[in-house]
CSV table of C-alpha atoms in Angstrom, one decimal:
chain,number,residue,atom,x,y,z
A,14,MET,CA,109.5,96.0,98.9
A,15,PRO,CA,106.0,95.8,100.6
A,16,THR,CA,103.0,97.0,98.5
A,17,LEU,CA,99.6,98.0,99.8
A,18,LEU,CA,96.6,98.0,97.5
A,19,HIS,CA,93.8,100.1,99.1
A,20,LEU,CA,90.3,100.0,97.7
A,21,ASP,CA,87.3,102.0,99.0
A,22,SER,CA,83.8,101.2,97.8
A,23,SER,CA,81.5,103.5,99.8
A,24,ALA,CA,79.3,105.8,97.9
A,25,GLY,CA,79.5,108.4,100.7
A,26,PRO,CA,82.3,111.0,101.1
A,27,THR,CA,84.9,110.5,103.7
A,28,ASP,CA,83.3,112.8,106.3
A,29,GLN,CA,80.1,110.6,106.1
A,30,SER,CA,81.7,107.2,105.6
A,31,VAL,CA,82.9,105.1,108.5
A,32,SER,CA,84.6,102.6,106.2
A,33,ARG,CA,86.6,105.3,104.4
A,34,ARG,CA,87.8,106.8,107.6
A,35,LEU,CA,88.8,103.5,109.0
A,36,THR,CA,90.7,102.4,105.9
A,37,ALA,CA,92.4,105.8,105.7
A,38,ARG,CA,93.6,105.4,109.3
A,39,PHE,CA,95.1,102.0,108.4
A,40,ALA,CA,96.7,103.3,105.3
A,41,HIS,CA,98.3,106.2,107.0
A,42,ALA,CA,99.7,104.0,109.8
A,43,TRP,CA,100.9,101.5,107.3
A,44,GLN,CA,102.7,104.1,105.3
A,45,ALA,CA,104.3,105.5,108.4
A,46,ARG,CA,105.5,102.0,109.2
A,47,HIS,CA,106.8,101.4,105.6
A,48,PRO,CA,107.9,104.9,104.4
A,49,ASP,CA,109.7,103.5,101.3
A,50,ALA,CA,107.0,101.0,100.3
A,51,HIS,CA,104.5,101.1,97.4
A,52,TYR,CA,101.0,102.3,98.0
A,53,ARG,CA,98.2,102.2,95.4
A,54,TYR,CA,94.7,103.5,95.9
A,55,ARG,CA,91.5,103.0,94.0
A,56,ASP,CA,88.2,104.6,94.8
A,57,LEU,CA,85.8,102.1,93.2
A,58,ALA,CA,82.8,104.4,93.7
A,59,ALA,CA,84.3,107.6,92.2
A,60,ASP,CA,86.1,105.7,89.4
A,61,PRO,CA,84.0,102.6,88.8
A,62,VAL,CA,85.3,99.5,87.2
A,63,PRO,CA,83.3,98.9,84.0
A,64,LEU,CA,80.8,96.0,84.2
A,65,ILE,CA,81.9,92.9,82.4
A,66,GLY,CA,80.4,92.5,78.9
A,67,ALA,CA,79.8,89.8,76.4
A,68,GLY,CA,83.4,89.8,75.2
A,69,TYR,CA,84.6,89.1,78.7
A,70,ALA,CA,82.2,86.1,79.0
A,71,SER,CA,83.2,84.6,75.6
A,72,LEU,CA,86.9,85.0,76.2
A,73,GLY,CA,86.6,83.5,79.6
A,74,VAL,CA,84.7,80.5,78.3
A,75,ARG,CA,87.4,79.9,75.6
A,76,VAL,CA,90.2,80.1,78.2
A,77,GLU,CA,88.4,77.6,80.5
A,78,ARG,CA,88.1,75.1,77.6
A,79,GLN,CA,91.8,74.9,77.0
A,80,ALA,CA,93.5,71.6,77.9
A,81,ALA,CA,96.1,73.3,80.0
A,82,PRO,CA,96.1,76.5,82.2
A,83,VAL,CA,96.6,79.6,80.1
A,84,PRO,CA,99.3,82.0,81.3
A,85,LEU,CA,98.0,85.6,81.5
A,86,ALA,CA,100.5,86.7,78.9
A,87,ASP,CA,98.9,84.2,76.4
A,88,VAL,CA,95.3,85.2,76.9
A,89,PRO,CA,95.3,87.9,74.2
A,90,SER,CA,96.2,85.2,71.6
A,91,LEU,CA,92.9,83.5,72.3
A,92,ALA,CA,90.9,86.7,71.8
A,93,THR,CA,89.1,86.7,68.4
A,94,THR,CA,87.0,89.9,68.4
A,95,PRO,CA,87.6,93.6,69.2
A,96,SER,CA,85.2,93.2,72.1
A,97,GLU,CA,87.3,90.4,73.6
A,98,HIS,CA,90.5,92.4,73.2
A,99,HIS,CA,88.9,95.4,74.8
A,100,GLU,CA,87.5,93.5,77.8
A,101,TRP,CA,91.0,92.0,78.4
A,102,SER,CA,92.6,95.4,78.2
A,103,LEU,CA,90.3,96.5,81.1
A,104,THR,CA,90.8,93.3,83.1
A,105,HIS,CA,94.5,92.5,82.9
A,106,PRO,CA,95.8,95.7,84.6
A,107,LEU,CA,93.5,95.1,87.6
A,108,ILE,CA,94.7,91.5,87.9
A,109,THR,CA,98.3,92.5,87.7
A,110,GLU,CA,97.8,95.2,90.3
A,111,LEU,CA,96.3,92.7,92.7
A,112,HIS,CA,99.1,90.2,92.2
A,113,SER,CA,101.7,92.9,93.0
A,114,ALA,CA,100.2,93.6,96.4
A,115,ASP,CA,101.4,92.1,99.6
A,116,THR,CA,98.4,93.6,101.5
A,117,LEU,CA,95.0,94.2,100.1
A,118,LEU,CA,92.9,96.7,102.2
A,119,LEU,CA,89.1,96.8,101.4
A,120,GLY,CA,86.6,99.3,102.7
A,121,VAL,CA,83.2,97.7,102.5
A,122,PRO,CA,80.0,99.3,103.8
A,123,MET,CA,77.0,97.0,104.0
A,124,TYR,CA,74.4,97.8,101.4
A,125,ASN,CA,71.2,95.9,101.4
A,126,PHE,CA,72.8,93.1,103.5
A,127,THR,CA,75.7,92.6,101.1
A,128,VAL,CA,78.6,94.4,99.3
A,129,PRO,CA,78.3,97.6,97.2
A,130,ALA,CA,77.8,97.2,93.5
A,131,ALA,CA,81.0,99.1,92.9
A,132,LEU,CA,83.0,96.4,94.7
A,133,LYS,CA,81.1,93.6,93.0
A,134,ALA,CA,82.0,95.1,89.6
A,135,TRP,CA,85.7,94.9,90.6
A,136,ILE,CA,85.3,91.4,91.9
A,137,ASP,CA,83.5,90.2,88.7
A,138,ARG,CA,86.2,91.7,86.4
A,139,ILE,CA,89.3,90.3,88.2
A,140,THR,CA,87.7,86.9,88.7
A,141,PHE,CA,88.9,85.7,85.3
A,142,PRO,CA,89.3,81.9,84.8
A,143,GLY,CA,92.7,80.7,86.0
A,144,ALA,CA,94.0,84.2,86.7
A,145,HIS,CA,94.9,83.7,90.4
A,146,THR,CA,95.9,80.0,90.7
A,147,GLY,CA,98.6,79.8,93.3
A,148,ARG,CA,99.4,83.5,93.1
A,149,LEU,CA,97.8,84.9,96.3
A,150,THR,CA,98.7,82.4,99.0
A,151,ALA,CA,101.0,84.9,100.7
A,152,THR,CA,98.7,87.9,100.3
A,153,ARG,CA,97.3,89.5,103.4
A,154,VAL,CA,93.7,90.7,103.1
A,155,ILE,CA,92.1,93.1,105.5
A,156,VAL,CA,88.4,93.7,105.0
A,157,VAL,CA,87.0,96.7,106.9
A,158,THR,CA,83.2,96.6,107.1
A,159,ALA,CA,80.7,99.2,108.3
A,160,ARG,CA,77.2,98.2,109.1
A,161,GLY,CA,74.4,100.6,110.1
A,162,GLY,CA,72.8,97.9,112.3
A,163,GLY,CA,74.1,95.0,114.3
A,164,TYR,CA,74.9,91.8,112.5
A,165,GLY,CA,77.3,90.1,114.8
A,166,PRO,CA,77.1,86.6,116.3
A,167,GLY,CA,74.0,86.0,118.3
A,168,THR,CA,72.2,89.1,117.1
A,169,PRO,CA,68.7,88.9,115.5
A,170,ARG,CA,70.1,90.1,112.2
A,171,GLU,CA,73.1,87.7,112.0
A,172,PRO,CA,71.3,85.5,109.4
A,173,PHE,CA,71.0,88.6,107.1
A,174,ASP,CA,74.7,89.2,106.9
A,175,PHE,CA,75.5,88.2,103.3
A,176,GLN,CA,78.5,90.5,103.3
A,177,THR,CA,81.0,88.5,105.4
A,178,PRO,CA,80.1,85.0,104.2
A,179,TYR,CA,80.3,86.1,100.5
A,180,LEU,CA,83.6,87.7,100.8
A,181,ARG,CA,85.1,84.9,102.9
A,182,ALA,CA,84.0,82.3,100.4
A,183,TRP,CA,85.3,84.4,97.4
A,184,PHE,CA,88.7,85.0,99.0
A,185,THR,CA,89.3,81.6,100.4
A,186,GLU,CA,87.6,79.2,98.0
A,187,HIS,CA,88.0,81.2,94.7
A,188,LEU,CA,91.2,83.2,95.1
A,189,GLY,CA,93.0,80.8,97.4
A,190,ILE,CA,93.7,83.2,100.3
A,191,PRO,CA,94.4,81.1,103.4
A,192,ASP,CA,92.1,81.7,106.4
A,193,ALA,CA,95.1,83.0,108.3
A,194,GLY,CA,95.7,85.7,105.7
A,195,LEU,CA,92.1,87.0,105.8
A,196,ARG,CA,90.9,89.4,108.5
A,197,PHE,CA,87.5,91.1,108.9
A,198,ILE,CA,87.2,94.2,111.1
A,199,HIS,CA,83.6,95.2,111.6
A,200,ALA,CA,82.3,98.6,112.8
A,201,GLU,CA,78.7,97.8,113.9
A,202,LEU,CA,75.7,100.0,114.5
A,203,THR,CA,77.2,103.0,112.7
A,204,ARG,CA,73.8,104.6,112.3
A,205,ALA,CA,73.0,104.5,116.1
A,206,ALA,CA,73.8,108.2,116.3
A,207,ASP,CA,71.2,109.4,113.8
A,208,ILE,CA,68.5,106.7,113.6
A,209,PRO,CA,66.1,107.0,116.6
A,210,ALA,CA,65.3,103.3,116.8
A,211,LEU,CA,69.0,102.6,117.3
A,212,THR,CA,69.5,105.2,120.0
A,213,PRO,CA,69.7,102.5,122.8
A,214,TYR,CA,72.7,101.0,121.1
A,215,ARG,CA,74.9,104.1,121.0
A,216,ASP,CA,77.3,102.7,123.6
A,217,LEU,CA,77.7,99.5,121.7
A,218,ALA,CA,78.4,101.5,118.5
A,219,THR,CA,81.1,103.5,120.3
A,220,THR,CA,82.7,100.3,121.6
A,221,SER,CA,82.6,98.6,118.2
A,222,LEU,CA,84.2,101.6,116.5
A,223,ALA,CA,86.9,101.9,119.1
A,224,THR,CA,87.7,98.2,118.8
A,225,ALA,CA,87.9,98.5,115.0
A,226,ARG,CA,90.3,101.4,115.3
A,227,THR,CA,92.5,99.6,117.8
A,228,THR,CA,92.6,96.4,115.8
A,229,LEU,CA,93.5,98.2,112.6
A,230,ALA,CA,96.3,100.2,114.3
A,231,ALA,CA,97.8,96.9,115.5
A,232,LEU,CA,97.5,95.3,112.1
A,233,ALA,CA,99.0,98.3,110.3
A,234,THR,CA,102.1,98.4,112.4
A,235,ALA,CA,102.6,94.6,112.7
């Protein structure tokens, strides 16, 4: 049975967040297409994933030093301190949740040229040594970004986009998501309606948002 894991990371409420509204549209369409499927939602801003601590680091190093890959079920046997056991208790459920998803939907506003800290905390925690080897090759990942300015190909600010390259590298090189399974949908110039300097780009913003909505609708019902 299909499973959708939906993560939002915007600090803003839904009525002020383009990324939240777009991911909600996808989720509603997906659920309508799969009425009996499993749907899981996490608001990483409202319910933050705890930052990794020293126990996470020491346990991860110990796992990496093993001669053979360590199954997730065996990781607790390598924990030697209460801190390490606690860190694993916070980590393992998130890893299991990701592995159970056929589709991962991420809402990612651009903050200071990159991803929100709330999303980075989730990424750091689930990126445990050896946790995902060979497990995510069939997972479909849909990343919905919202950027106040324009960072698309050929724009003056394209070199300042540290959001897309970072996530693409992490998903493909670190988690093993195939290129064909990773889609980025960008809503550009989302602040054109309220920042005077971006007023000339309002039409481009409208087009970008409309394209994002159309693309997500097609992906949700595929």
